[in-house]
XYZ file of C-alpha atoms in Angstrom:
345
model
C 9.572 24.103 -25.404
C 6.503 21.871 -25.667
C 6.651 21.976 -29.458
C 10.250 20.774 -29.496
C 9.486 18.134 -26.877
C 6.576 16.722 -28.887
C 8.665 16.852 -32.043
C 11.253 14.781 -30.215
C 8.557 12.341 -29.151
C 7.395 12.050 -32.750
C 10.950 11.252 -33.822
C 11.172 8.623 -31.107
C 7.906 7.062 -32.244
C 9.066 7.053 -35.862
C 12.396 5.529 -34.924
C 10.656 2.949 -32.771
C 8.295 2.091 -35.622
C 11.203 1.634 -38.009
C 13.077 -0.508 -35.480
C 9.981 -2.614 -34.907
C 9.444 -3.105 -38.630
C 13.067 -4.127 -39.081
C 12.912 -6.472 -36.124
C 9.711 -8.129 -37.304
C 11.027 -8.527 -40.838
C 14.370 -9.920 -39.697
C 14.698 -13.697 -39.618
C 13.996 -15.026 -36.141
C 14.361 -18.740 -35.731
C 12.164 -20.250 -33.052
C 10.561 -23.650 -33.023
C 6.796 -23.834 -33.602
C 4.791 -24.438 -30.469
C 4.198 -28.076 -29.625
C 0.783 -28.491 -28.022
C -0.279 -29.137 -25.373
C 1.854 -26.296 -24.035
C 2.227 -26.068 -20.250
C 3.668 -22.995 -18.537
C 4.114 -21.943 -14.921
C 2.394 -18.576 -14.660
C 2.420 -16.638 -11.389
C 2.479 -19.815 -9.326
C -0.220 -21.497 -11.402
C 0.286 -24.206 -14.023
C -1.549 -23.323 -17.236
C -1.980 -25.628 -20.224
C -3.021 -24.756 -23.775
C -4.158 -27.436 -26.203
C -4.072 -25.099 -29.201
C -3.443 -21.461 -30.116
C -6.235 -19.142 -28.922
C -8.620 -17.813 -31.565
C -10.739 -15.366 -29.505
C -8.524 -13.470 -27.074
C -9.372 -10.648 -24.692
C -6.566 -8.422 -23.393
C -7.174 -6.802 -20.016
C -4.680 -3.959 -19.710
C -2.868 -1.823 -22.234
C 0.368 -3.781 -22.012
C -1.263 -7.137 -22.713
C -3.085 -5.612 -25.681
C -0.046 -3.868 -27.129
C 2.133 -6.981 -26.858
C -0.493 -8.971 -28.759
C -0.712 -6.243 -31.394
C 3.081 -6.196 -31.717
C 2.897 -9.938 -32.307
C 0.427 -9.348 -35.135
C -2.487 -11.027 -33.366
C -5.219 -8.450 -33.994
C -7.258 -10.937 -36.060
C -7.390 -13.227 -33.022
C -8.387 -10.511 -30.531
C -12.064 -9.925 -29.728
C -11.711 -7.236 -27.067
C -9.450 -5.045 -24.960
C -9.924 -2.960 -21.810
C -8.113 -0.781 -19.253
C -6.204 1.832 -21.279
C -4.633 4.723 -19.320
C -3.301 6.239 -22.569
C -3.818 5.944 -26.308
C -2.359 3.032 -28.231
C 1.141 3.381 -29.682
C 0.932 5.203 -33.034
C 2.563 2.334 -34.913
C -0.108 -0.038 -33.575
C -3.109 2.236 -34.160
C -4.179 0.700 -37.478
C -4.080 -2.838 -36.102
C -5.849 -1.737 -32.918
C -8.786 -0.346 -34.924
C -9.663 -3.933 -35.841
C -10.168 -4.870 -32.185
C -13.243 -4.045 -30.117
C -12.661 -1.716 -27.165
C -14.742 -2.910 -24.231
C -13.867 0.052 -22.003
C -10.849 2.203 -21.129
C -11.516 1.354 -17.478
C -12.106 -2.026 -15.792
C -14.743 -4.106 -17.585
C -17.322 -6.369 -16.000
C -16.972 -10.124 -16.247
C -20.234 -10.147 -18.181
C -18.774 -7.792 -20.804
C -15.755 -10.071 -21.193
C -17.829 -13.254 -21.491
C -20.141 -11.614 -24.033
C -17.230 -11.771 -26.501
C -17.029 -15.568 -26.070
C -13.264 -15.592 -25.464
C -11.152 -18.711 -25.363
C -8.227 -16.824 -23.767
C -7.833 -13.849 -21.405
C -4.490 -12.151 -20.719
C -4.217 -9.560 -17.970
C -1.663 -6.939 -17.049
C -2.565 -6.591 -13.368
C -3.982 -8.768 -10.559
C -6.782 -6.222 -10.084
C -7.947 -7.369 -13.534
C -7.328 -11.092 -13.039
C -6.557 -12.364 -9.580
C -7.958 -13.767 -6.337
C -9.181 -10.359 -5.163
C -10.122 -8.979 -8.577
C -13.570 -7.469 -9.029
C -13.275 -8.148 -12.761
C -12.298 -11.813 -13.103
C -10.796 -14.599 -11.038
C -8.746 -17.361 -12.574
C -11.055 -19.998 -11.114
C -14.022 -18.324 -12.827
C -12.299 -18.568 -16.193
C -10.926 -22.049 -15.579
C -14.401 -23.324 -14.724
C -15.610 -21.965 -18.060
C -12.742 -23.547 -19.984
C -11.185 -20.158 -20.814
C -7.381 -20.111 -20.890
C -5.779 -17.267 -18.964
C -2.423 -15.632 -18.351
C -1.197 -12.951 -15.933
C 1.807 -10.729 -16.668
C 4.828 -12.247 -14.863
C 6.265 -8.797 -14.178
C 3.583 -8.186 -11.576
C 3.730 -11.630 -9.973
C 6.874 -10.931 -7.972
C 5.264 -8.146 -5.950
C 4.571 -8.781 -2.265
C 0.962 -8.269 -1.239
C 1.703 -6.809 2.193
C 1.165 -3.090 1.690
C -2.582 -2.933 2.172
C -3.246 -1.959 -1.449
C -3.897 -3.852 -4.664
C -0.477 -3.218 -6.190
C 1.843 -4.617 -3.516
C 5.563 -3.905 -3.168
C 8.859 -5.145 -4.600
C 11.985 -6.412 -2.854
C 14.173 -5.893 -5.927
C 14.268 -3.575 -8.916
C 12.042 -4.612 -11.812
C 13.897 -5.263 -15.046
C 13.107 -5.960 -18.687
C 13.802 -9.696 -18.364
C 10.324 -10.112 -16.901
C 8.854 -8.320 -19.889
C 10.874 -10.458 -22.285
C 9.492 -13.538 -20.534
C 5.955 -12.245 -21.061
C 6.513 -11.557 -24.771
C 8.133 -14.964 -25.235
C 5.392 -16.866 -23.418
C 2.547 -15.090 -25.199
C 4.236 -15.785 -28.526
C 4.478 -19.472 -27.599
C 0.826 -19.594 -26.555
C -0.222 -18.193 -29.944
C 2.372 -20.217 -31.920
C 4.178 -17.130 -33.213
C 7.456 -17.648 -31.350
C 9.508 -16.265 -34.233
C 7.663 -12.951 -33.984
C 8.194 -12.934 -30.230
C 11.941 -13.318 -30.595
C 12.039 -10.484 -33.144
C 10.181 -8.130 -30.785
C 12.468 -9.088 -27.883
C 15.553 -8.425 -30.015
C 14.237 -4.975 -30.883
C 13.671 -4.033 -27.240
C 17.060 -5.376 -26.164
C 18.712 -3.203 -28.801
C 16.858 -0.119 -27.566
C 17.723 -0.894 -23.944
C 21.409 -1.240 -24.835
C 21.323 1.989 -26.840
C 19.949 3.916 -23.859
C 22.614 2.556 -21.517
C 25.298 3.553 -24.006
C 23.728 7.004 -24.343
C 24.195 7.807 -20.645
C 27.452 5.880 -20.104
C 30.198 7.882 -18.439
C 27.881 10.423 -16.881
C 28.452 11.369 -13.245
C 25.385 13.469 -12.463
C 23.394 10.642 -10.767
C 20.135 12.626 -10.982
C 17.314 11.754 -8.627
C 13.741 11.507 -9.859
C 10.207 11.684 -8.544
C 7.660 10.154 -10.913
C 4.196 11.671 -10.348
C 1.470 9.558 -11.935
C -1.618 11.445 -10.749
C -3.712 12.644 -7.804
C -7.462 12.858 -7.210
C -7.023 16.579 -6.431
C -4.257 19.050 -5.503
C -5.075 18.593 -1.824
C -4.634 14.806 -1.984
C -1.404 12.866 -1.695
C 0.303 12.082 -4.993
C 0.438 8.621 -6.543
C 4.117 8.073 -7.324
C 6.185 5.415 -9.009
C 7.877 3.394 -6.277
C 11.553 2.660 -5.739
C 11.671 -0.780 -7.360
C 8.969 -0.491 -10.002
C 9.250 0.571 -13.623
C 9.979 4.158 -12.584
C 12.959 3.005 -10.538
C 14.158 0.994 -13.513
C 13.929 4.065 -15.778
C 15.897 6.136 -13.267
C 18.587 3.448 -13.083
C 18.678 3.001 -16.874
C 19.290 6.738 -17.269
C 22.133 6.806 -14.753
C 20.203 8.059 -11.754
C 17.955 6.836 -8.967
C 14.416 7.154 -7.675
C 14.235 9.705 -4.851
C 11.283 7.780 -3.379
C 12.705 4.963 -1.283
C 9.570 3.025 -0.365
C 9.255 -0.454 -1.867
C 5.528 -0.008 -2.473
C 4.717 -0.270 -6.169
C 2.499 2.838 -6.115
C 3.035 4.774 -2.872
C 0.925 7.799 -2.038
C 3.152 10.596 -0.769
C 2.306 14.063 0.534
C 3.800 17.101 -1.151
C 5.708 17.737 2.047
C 7.290 14.310 1.580
C 8.103 15.104 -2.052
C 9.671 18.407 -0.991
C 11.805 16.506 1.534
C 12.916 14.059 -1.191
C 14.075 17.099 -3.231
C 14.475 15.365 -6.623
C 16.748 16.650 -9.349
C 13.918 16.094 -11.840
C 10.160 15.993 -11.348
C 8.628 13.665 -13.939
C 4.915 14.227 -14.542
C 2.759 11.658 -16.290
C 0.685 12.388 -19.349
C -2.524 10.325 -19.293
C -5.472 10.127 -21.669
C -7.977 8.431 -19.383
C -9.438 11.645 -17.815
C -10.427 9.989 -14.566
C -9.089 12.945 -12.577
C -8.316 16.505 -13.593
C -4.671 15.955 -12.652
C -4.364 13.111 -15.151
C -3.547 15.886 -17.627
C 0.153 16.793 -17.804
C -0.436 20.508 -18.336
C -2.780 20.624 -15.345
C -0.034 19.013 -13.291
C 2.480 21.558 -14.573
C 0.147 24.450 -13.774
C -0.297 23.176 -10.232
C 3.374 22.655 -9.405
C 4.408 26.005 -10.889
C 1.733 28.087 -9.150
C 1.182 26.423 -5.793
C 2.876 28.631 -3.163
C 4.615 25.683 -1.525
C 5.220 23.171 -4.312
C 6.564 25.841 -6.645
C 9.522 26.175 -4.278
C 10.665 22.653 -5.062
C 14.160 23.043 -6.523
C 13.358 20.986 -9.626
C 10.390 23.265 -10.317
C 12.290 26.494 -9.665
C 15.073 25.400 -12.006
C 12.701 24.245 -14.743
C 13.497 20.547 -14.514
C 9.932 19.309 -15.051
C 9.851 16.409 -17.512
C 6.738 14.967 -19.161
C 6.459 11.242 -19.803
C 3.624 9.006 -20.928
C 2.088 7.590 -17.770
C 1.894 4.052 -19.158
C 5.704 3.942 -18.950
C 5.473 4.065 -15.147
C 3.893 0.607 -15.217
C 6.241 -2.338 -15.893
C 5.300 -2.683 -19.562
C 6.624 -2.353 -23.098
C 5.962 1.373 -22.647
C 8.742 1.599 -20.050
C 11.452 1.743 -22.733
C 9.441 4.310 -24.689
C 9.199 6.431 -21.536
C 12.921 6.146 -20.852
C 13.649 7.324 -24.400
C 11.163 10.159 -23.996
C 12.817 11.217 -20.745
C 16.391 10.909 -22.044
C 15.868 13.678 -24.582
C 14.583 16.016 -21.880
C 17.508 15.203 -19.589
C 19.826 16.233 -22.404
C 17.961 19.541 -22.660
C 18.401 19.998 -18.892
C 22.141 19.371 -19.268
C 21.993 16.201 -17.170
C 23.114 13.944 -20.032
C 26.088 15.021 -22.076
């Protein structure tokens, strides 16, 4: 089963690579950037007098967008990688210095003498960040940009990730790709990448059209240990979007971006499919997908979950559970498994 699943993933990656190559080679007509460029970014007005030449990407999504835009020669560092880089971006990524797979220090960032810092999450660049604050960078004359997909979260949940009133969607990601491409004066490349993702999004919706199963999902990212509550993808985050895209819904109804839920609560939610994240970071033992699978299939209580008893355990790259370019990849990865479960015709 795992062999066929990974073969399917390989096909998806190959298809994605081909689509990306076609999209990037297709003519995309966008006006060159006229500097100074001023954008409204997460409630802050940011101005760029020229295209950055020494960029640092904090967060896998920020890094992978820049690599998709062909900016590796203008990147001097990346950090915060929960999983390995996309295979089609691996060669370009080798040209860029990896600061750390976790959160870097401000000193490590400044050592690379950046003129621009893009961040995926407010814990990496924000008023309460232990890594960098926008004022710190502004005072040093370093341009900065925060992913707009995270800016519409409410910070009222007592954790760093906030909550969402409405379901995340790809438009926020398209905005991020477009704005980064404008900042770097590669708007034509940005439009080509956006066109590729829109085509893949439409293809997935067509793939599940007409289905009436309305499967429910629980998306388990990780846990510090089996005895701890599980970190799950929340109702309105990227996981909820994936569920909706595939004709179903998230069984977790909290609006928190990353709720922690007990296994008793997960049992009560009784999802049709349990989606377990595959992570490469190795922070916790349960970051590993096979360790997760071993736990849910052998624990006396959790193994009685209907999705587990009926073999509906799906594996998806954990980066897809964040609102990123990986979200579409994860939805494609999951769609093939839903077909194997008989939930997509």
